[in-house]
mmCIF file of C-alpha atoms in Angstrom:
data_model
loop_
_atom_site.group_PDB
_atom_site.id
_atom_site.type_symbol
_atom_site.label_atom_id
_atom_site.label_comp_id
_atom_site.label_asym_id
_atom_site.label_seq_id
_atom_site.Cartn_x
_atom_site.Cartn_y
_atom_site.Cartn_z
ATOM 1 C CA UNK A 1 -23.209 2.868 -23.942
ATOM 2 C CA UNK A 2 -19.956 3.832 -22.322
ATOM 3 C CA UNK A 3 -19.417 2.925 -18.704
ATOM 4 C CA UNK A 4 -20.826 5.315 -16.134
ATOM 5 C CA UNK A 5 -18.598 5.676 -13.085
ATOM 6 C CA UNK A 6 -20.179 6.840 -9.840
ATOM 7 C CA UNK A 7 -17.851 8.597 -7.423
ATOM 8 C CA UNK A 8 -18.501 10.299 -4.103
ATOM 9 C CA UNK A 9 -17.905 10.050 -0.402
ATOM 10 C CA UNK A 10 -19.129 7.212 1.814
ATOM 11 C CA UNK A 11 -22.879 7.484 2.215
ATOM 12 C CA UNK A 12 -23.460 9.474 -0.991
ATOM 13 C CA UNK A 13 -25.538 6.638 -2.490
ATOM 14 C CA UNK A 14 -23.148 5.021 -4.975
ATOM 15 C CA UNK A 15 -24.247 1.431 -4.266
ATOM 16 C CA UNK A 16 -27.988 2.189 -4.254
ATOM 17 C CA UNK A 17 -27.880 4.434 -7.315
ATOM 18 C CA UNK A 18 -25.637 2.084 -9.304
ATOM 19 C CA UNK A 19 -28.167 -0.732 -8.952
ATOM 20 C CA UNK A 20 -31.149 1.431 -9.907
ATOM 21 C CA UNK A 21 -29.313 3.175 -12.752
ATOM 22 C CA UNK A 22 -28.074 -0.137 -14.168
ATOM 23 C CA UNK A 23 -31.615 -1.548 -14.031
ATOM 24 C CA UNK A 24 -33.017 1.538 -15.794
ATOM 25 C CA UNK A 25 -30.358 1.337 -18.507
ATOM 26 C CA UNK A 26 -30.434 -2.471 -18.697
ATOM 27 C CA UNK A 27 -26.715 -2.444 -17.990
ATOM 28 C CA UNK A 28 -24.365 -4.487 -15.860
ATOM 29 C CA UNK A 29 -23.521 -3.124 -12.421
ATOM 30 C CA UNK A 30 -20.083 -3.397 -10.835
ATOM 31 C CA UNK A 31 -20.015 -2.518 -7.148
ATOM 32 C CA UNK A 32 -16.282 -2.311 -6.637
ATOM 33 C CA UNK A 33 -16.465 -2.819 -2.862
ATOM 34 C CA UNK A 34 -18.508 -6.019 -3.303
ATOM 35 C CA UNK A 35 -16.151 -7.376 -5.965
ATOM 36 C CA UNK A 36 -13.093 -6.501 -3.878
ATOM 37 C CA UNK A 37 -14.513 -8.248 -0.790
ATOM 38 C CA UNK A 38 -15.118 -11.329 -2.929
ATOM 39 C CA UNK A 39 -11.593 -11.232 -4.386
ATOM 40 C CA UNK A 40 -9.657 -10.516 -1.195
ATOM 41 C CA UNK A 41 -11.752 -13.006 0.737
ATOM 42 C CA UNK A 42 -12.501 -10.824 3.743
ATOM 43 C CA UNK A 43 -14.270 -7.599 4.697
ATOM 44 C CA UNK A 44 -12.451 -4.444 3.560
ATOM 45 C CA UNK A 45 -12.078 -3.287 7.178
ATOM 46 C CA UNK A 46 -10.195 -6.505 8.038
ATOM 47 C CA UNK A 47 -8.056 -6.279 4.904
ATOM 48 C CA UNK A 48 -7.171 -2.646 5.756
ATOM 49 C CA UNK A 49 -6.170 -3.760 9.250
ATOM 50 C CA UNK A 50 -4.060 -6.710 8.086
ATOM 51 C CA UNK A 51 -2.472 -5.448 4.868
ATOM 52 C CA UNK A 52 -2.827 -1.660 4.993
ATOM 53 C CA UNK A 53 -4.492 0.883 2.776
ATOM 54 C CA UNK A 54 -1.778 0.846 0.081
ATOM 55 C CA UNK A 55 -2.301 -2.867 -0.637
ATOM 56 C CA UNK A 56 -6.059 -2.334 -0.819
ATOM 57 C CA UNK A 57 -5.656 0.614 -3.216
ATOM 58 C CA UNK A 58 -3.605 -1.585 -5.590
ATOM 59 C CA UNK A 59 -6.490 -4.065 -5.814
ATOM 60 C CA UNK A 60 -8.889 -1.169 -6.306
ATOM 61 C CA UNK A 61 -6.900 0.337 -9.205
ATOM 62 C CA UNK A 62 -6.629 -3.023 -10.938
ATOM 63 C CA UNK A 63 -10.386 -3.611 -10.634
ATOM 64 C CA UNK A 64 -11.231 -0.093 -11.854
ATOM 65 C CA UNK A 65 -9.244 -0.628 -15.051
ATOM 66 C CA UNK A 66 -10.840 -4.026 -15.552
ATOM 67 C CA UNK A 67 -14.396 -2.744 -14.947
ATOM 68 C CA UNK A 68 -13.935 0.087 -17.444
ATOM 69 C CA UNK A 69 -13.271 -2.460 -20.201
ATOM 70 C CA UNK A 70 -16.902 -3.534 -20.094
ATOM 71 C CA UNK A 71 -19.985 -1.388 -20.533
ATOM 72 C CA UNK A 72 -21.361 -1.056 -17.039
ATOM 73 C CA UNK A 73 -22.431 1.199 -14.210
ATOM 74 C CA UNK A 74 -19.567 1.233 -11.731
ATOM 75 C CA UNK A 75 -19.979 2.101 -8.048
ATOM 76 C CA UNK A 76 -16.511 3.012 -6.813
ATOM 77 C CA UNK A 77 -15.269 3.129 -3.268
ATOM 78 C CA UNK A 78 -15.127 6.604 -1.731
ATOM 79 C CA UNK A 79 -11.335 6.728 -1.842
ATOM 80 C CA UNK A 80 -10.839 5.604 -5.446
ATOM 81 C CA UNK A 81 -10.055 9.193 -6.444
ATOM 82 C CA UNK A 82 -7.031 9.379 -4.141
ATOM 83 C CA UNK A 83 -4.683 7.416 -6.411
ATOM 84 C CA UNK A 84 -3.101 9.489 -9.158
ATOM 85 C CA UNK A 85 -3.268 6.502 -11.497
ATOM 86 C CA UNK A 86 -7.033 6.285 -10.969
ATOM 87 C CA UNK A 87 -7.386 10.024 -11.599
ATOM 88 C CA UNK A 88 -5.652 9.532 -14.971
ATOM 89 C CA UNK A 89 -7.795 6.513 -15.802
ATOM 90 C CA UNK A 90 -10.998 8.437 -14.972
ATOM 91 C CA UNK A 91 -10.039 11.718 -16.637
ATOM 92 C CA UNK A 92 -11.730 10.896 -19.956
ATOM 93 C CA UNK A 93 -14.544 8.689 -18.629
ATOM 94 C CA UNK A 94 -18.186 9.451 -17.914
ATOM 95 C CA UNK A 95 -17.828 10.178 -14.198
ATOM 96 C CA UNK A 96 -20.851 11.144 -12.101
ATOM 97 C CA UNK A 97 -20.171 12.715 -8.714
ATOM 98 C CA UNK A 98 -22.896 11.899 -6.217
ATOM 99 C CA UNK A 99 -22.565 14.850 -3.894
ATOM 100 C CA UNK A 100 -24.241 15.321 -0.538
ATOM 101 C CA UNK A 101 -24.011 17.706 2.371
ATOM 102 C CA UNK A 102 -21.340 16.673 4.915
ATOM 103 C CA UNK A 103 -23.896 16.430 7.747
ATOM 104 C CA UNK A 104 -26.169 14.228 5.625
ATOM 105 C CA UNK A 105 -23.230 11.958 4.758
ATOM 106 C CA UNK A 106 -22.194 11.514 8.385
ATOM 107 C CA UNK A 107 -25.786 10.774 9.390
ATOM 108 C CA UNK A 108 -26.142 8.146 6.640
ATOM 109 C CA UNK A 109 -22.784 6.549 7.556
ATOM 110 C CA UNK A 110 -23.741 6.322 11.247
ATOM 111 C CA UNK A 111 -27.211 4.929 10.509
ATOM 112 C CA UNK A 112 -25.951 2.236 8.117
ATOM 113 C CA UNK A 113 -25.477 -0.853 10.286
ATOM 114 C CA UNK A 114 -25.079 -3.197 7.310
ATOM 115 C CA UNK A 115 -22.248 -1.453 5.465
ATOM 116 C CA UNK A 116 -19.811 -0.540 8.232
ATOM 117 C CA UNK A 117 -16.943 1.463 6.751
ATOM 118 C CA UNK A 118 -13.374 1.031 8.046
ATOM 119 C CA UNK A 119 -12.756 4.784 8.121
ATOM 120 C CA UNK A 120 -15.997 5.384 10.041
ATOM 121 C CA UNK A 121 -14.999 2.992 12.817
ATOM 122 C CA UNK A 122 -11.885 4.837 13.865
ATOM 123 C CA UNK A 123 -12.951 8.422 13.073
ATOM 124 C CA UNK A 124 -15.421 10.670 14.850
ATOM 125 C CA UNK A 125 -17.953 12.826 12.981
ATOM 126 C CA UNK A 126 -15.578 15.791 12.777
ATOM 127 C CA UNK A 127 -12.843 13.589 11.310
ATOM 128 C CA UNK A 128 -15.268 12.197 8.714
ATOM 129 C CA UNK A 129 -16.292 15.720 7.684
ATOM 130 C CA UNK A 130 -12.634 16.785 7.391
ATOM 131 C CA UNK A 131 -11.967 13.688 5.284
ATOM 132 C CA UNK A 132 -14.909 14.576 3.037
ATOM 133 C CA UNK A 133 -13.731 18.179 2.607
ATOM 134 C CA UNK A 134 -10.183 16.979 1.832
ATOM 135 C CA UNK A 135 -11.560 14.857 -1.048
ATOM 136 C CA UNK A 136 -14.304 17.164 -2.293
ATOM 137 C CA UNK A 137 -12.165 19.094 -4.821
ATOM 138 C CA UNK A 138 -10.946 15.839 -6.385
ATOM 139 C CA UNK A 139 -14.511 14.558 -6.771
ATOM 140 C CA UNK A 140 -15.501 17.859 -8.397
ATOM 141 C CA UNK A 141 -12.463 17.906 -10.689
ATOM 142 C CA UNK A 142 -13.054 14.380 -12.015
ATOM 143 C CA UNK A 143 -16.813 14.706 -12.488
ATOM 144 C CA UNK A 144 -18.410 15.295 -15.858
ATOM 145 C CA UNK A 145 -21.798 15.369 -14.110
ATOM 146 C CA UNK A 146 -22.588 16.289 -10.499
ATOM 147 C CA UNK A 147 -25.860 15.318 -8.811
ATOM 148 C CA UNK A 148 -26.739 16.404 -5.286
ATOM 149 C CA UNK A 149 -28.180 13.395 -3.455
ATOM 150 C CA UNK A 150 -28.824 15.124 -0.109
ATOM 151 C CA UNK A 151 -32.603 15.397 -0.289
ATOM 152 C CA UNK A 152 -33.586 13.281 -3.295
ATOM 153 C CA UNK A 153 -35.078 9.842 -3.679
ATOM 154 C CA UNK A 154 -33.014 7.278 -5.589
ATOM 155 C CA UNK A 155 -35.395 7.366 -8.581
ATOM 156 C CA UNK A 156 -35.072 11.163 -8.833
ATOM 157 C CA UNK A 157 -31.281 10.843 -8.828
ATOM 158 C CA UNK A 158 -31.358 8.124 -11.498
ATOM 159 C CA UNK A 159 -33.682 10.229 -13.690
ATOM 160 C CA UNK A 160 -31.388 13.231 -13.323
ATOM 161 C CA UNK A 161 -28.328 11.203 -14.320
ATOM 162 C CA UNK A 162 -30.113 9.727 -17.350
ATOM 163 C CA UNK A 163 -31.264 13.195 -18.475
ATOM 164 C CA UNK A 164 -27.771 14.664 -18.132
ATOM 165 C CA UNK A 165 -26.095 11.736 -19.887
ATOM 166 C CA UNK A 166 -28.547 12.025 -22.773
ATOM 167 C CA UNK A 167 -28.046 15.774 -23.245
#
């Protein structure tokens, strides 16, 4: 099995789907945000504040390359597609874009009290939607498979990914 890379905006379901998809495929899961928090030794929001986004993105690119060396299901951070180097790295990989309606994404982000995102703290709903729309074309361009997660249960999404990967 080649690695399956899940991309999409905050709240699209990358973490949830990566775990369920990996279990269904009996594969290893790499949640890049979790690994990065472990490596940098602090929450991403604090790291962003202290060291800036550029420093964080360097760690992210390094981890992406490393994770792709092993067969796994990889849940990326929402901004992984912003770096040109990452776009090159992902261009020939099995990339699945978990897409959702902008209103659904904002609602999920606001309701998630466990995974508080740095960009959600300092941006209002309109800013988050603009951020999503500014990234949407990149997600679409990099994706080999696109699955709308707006109104589906995790198991339905996993089944759809497995079907599309198999075909």
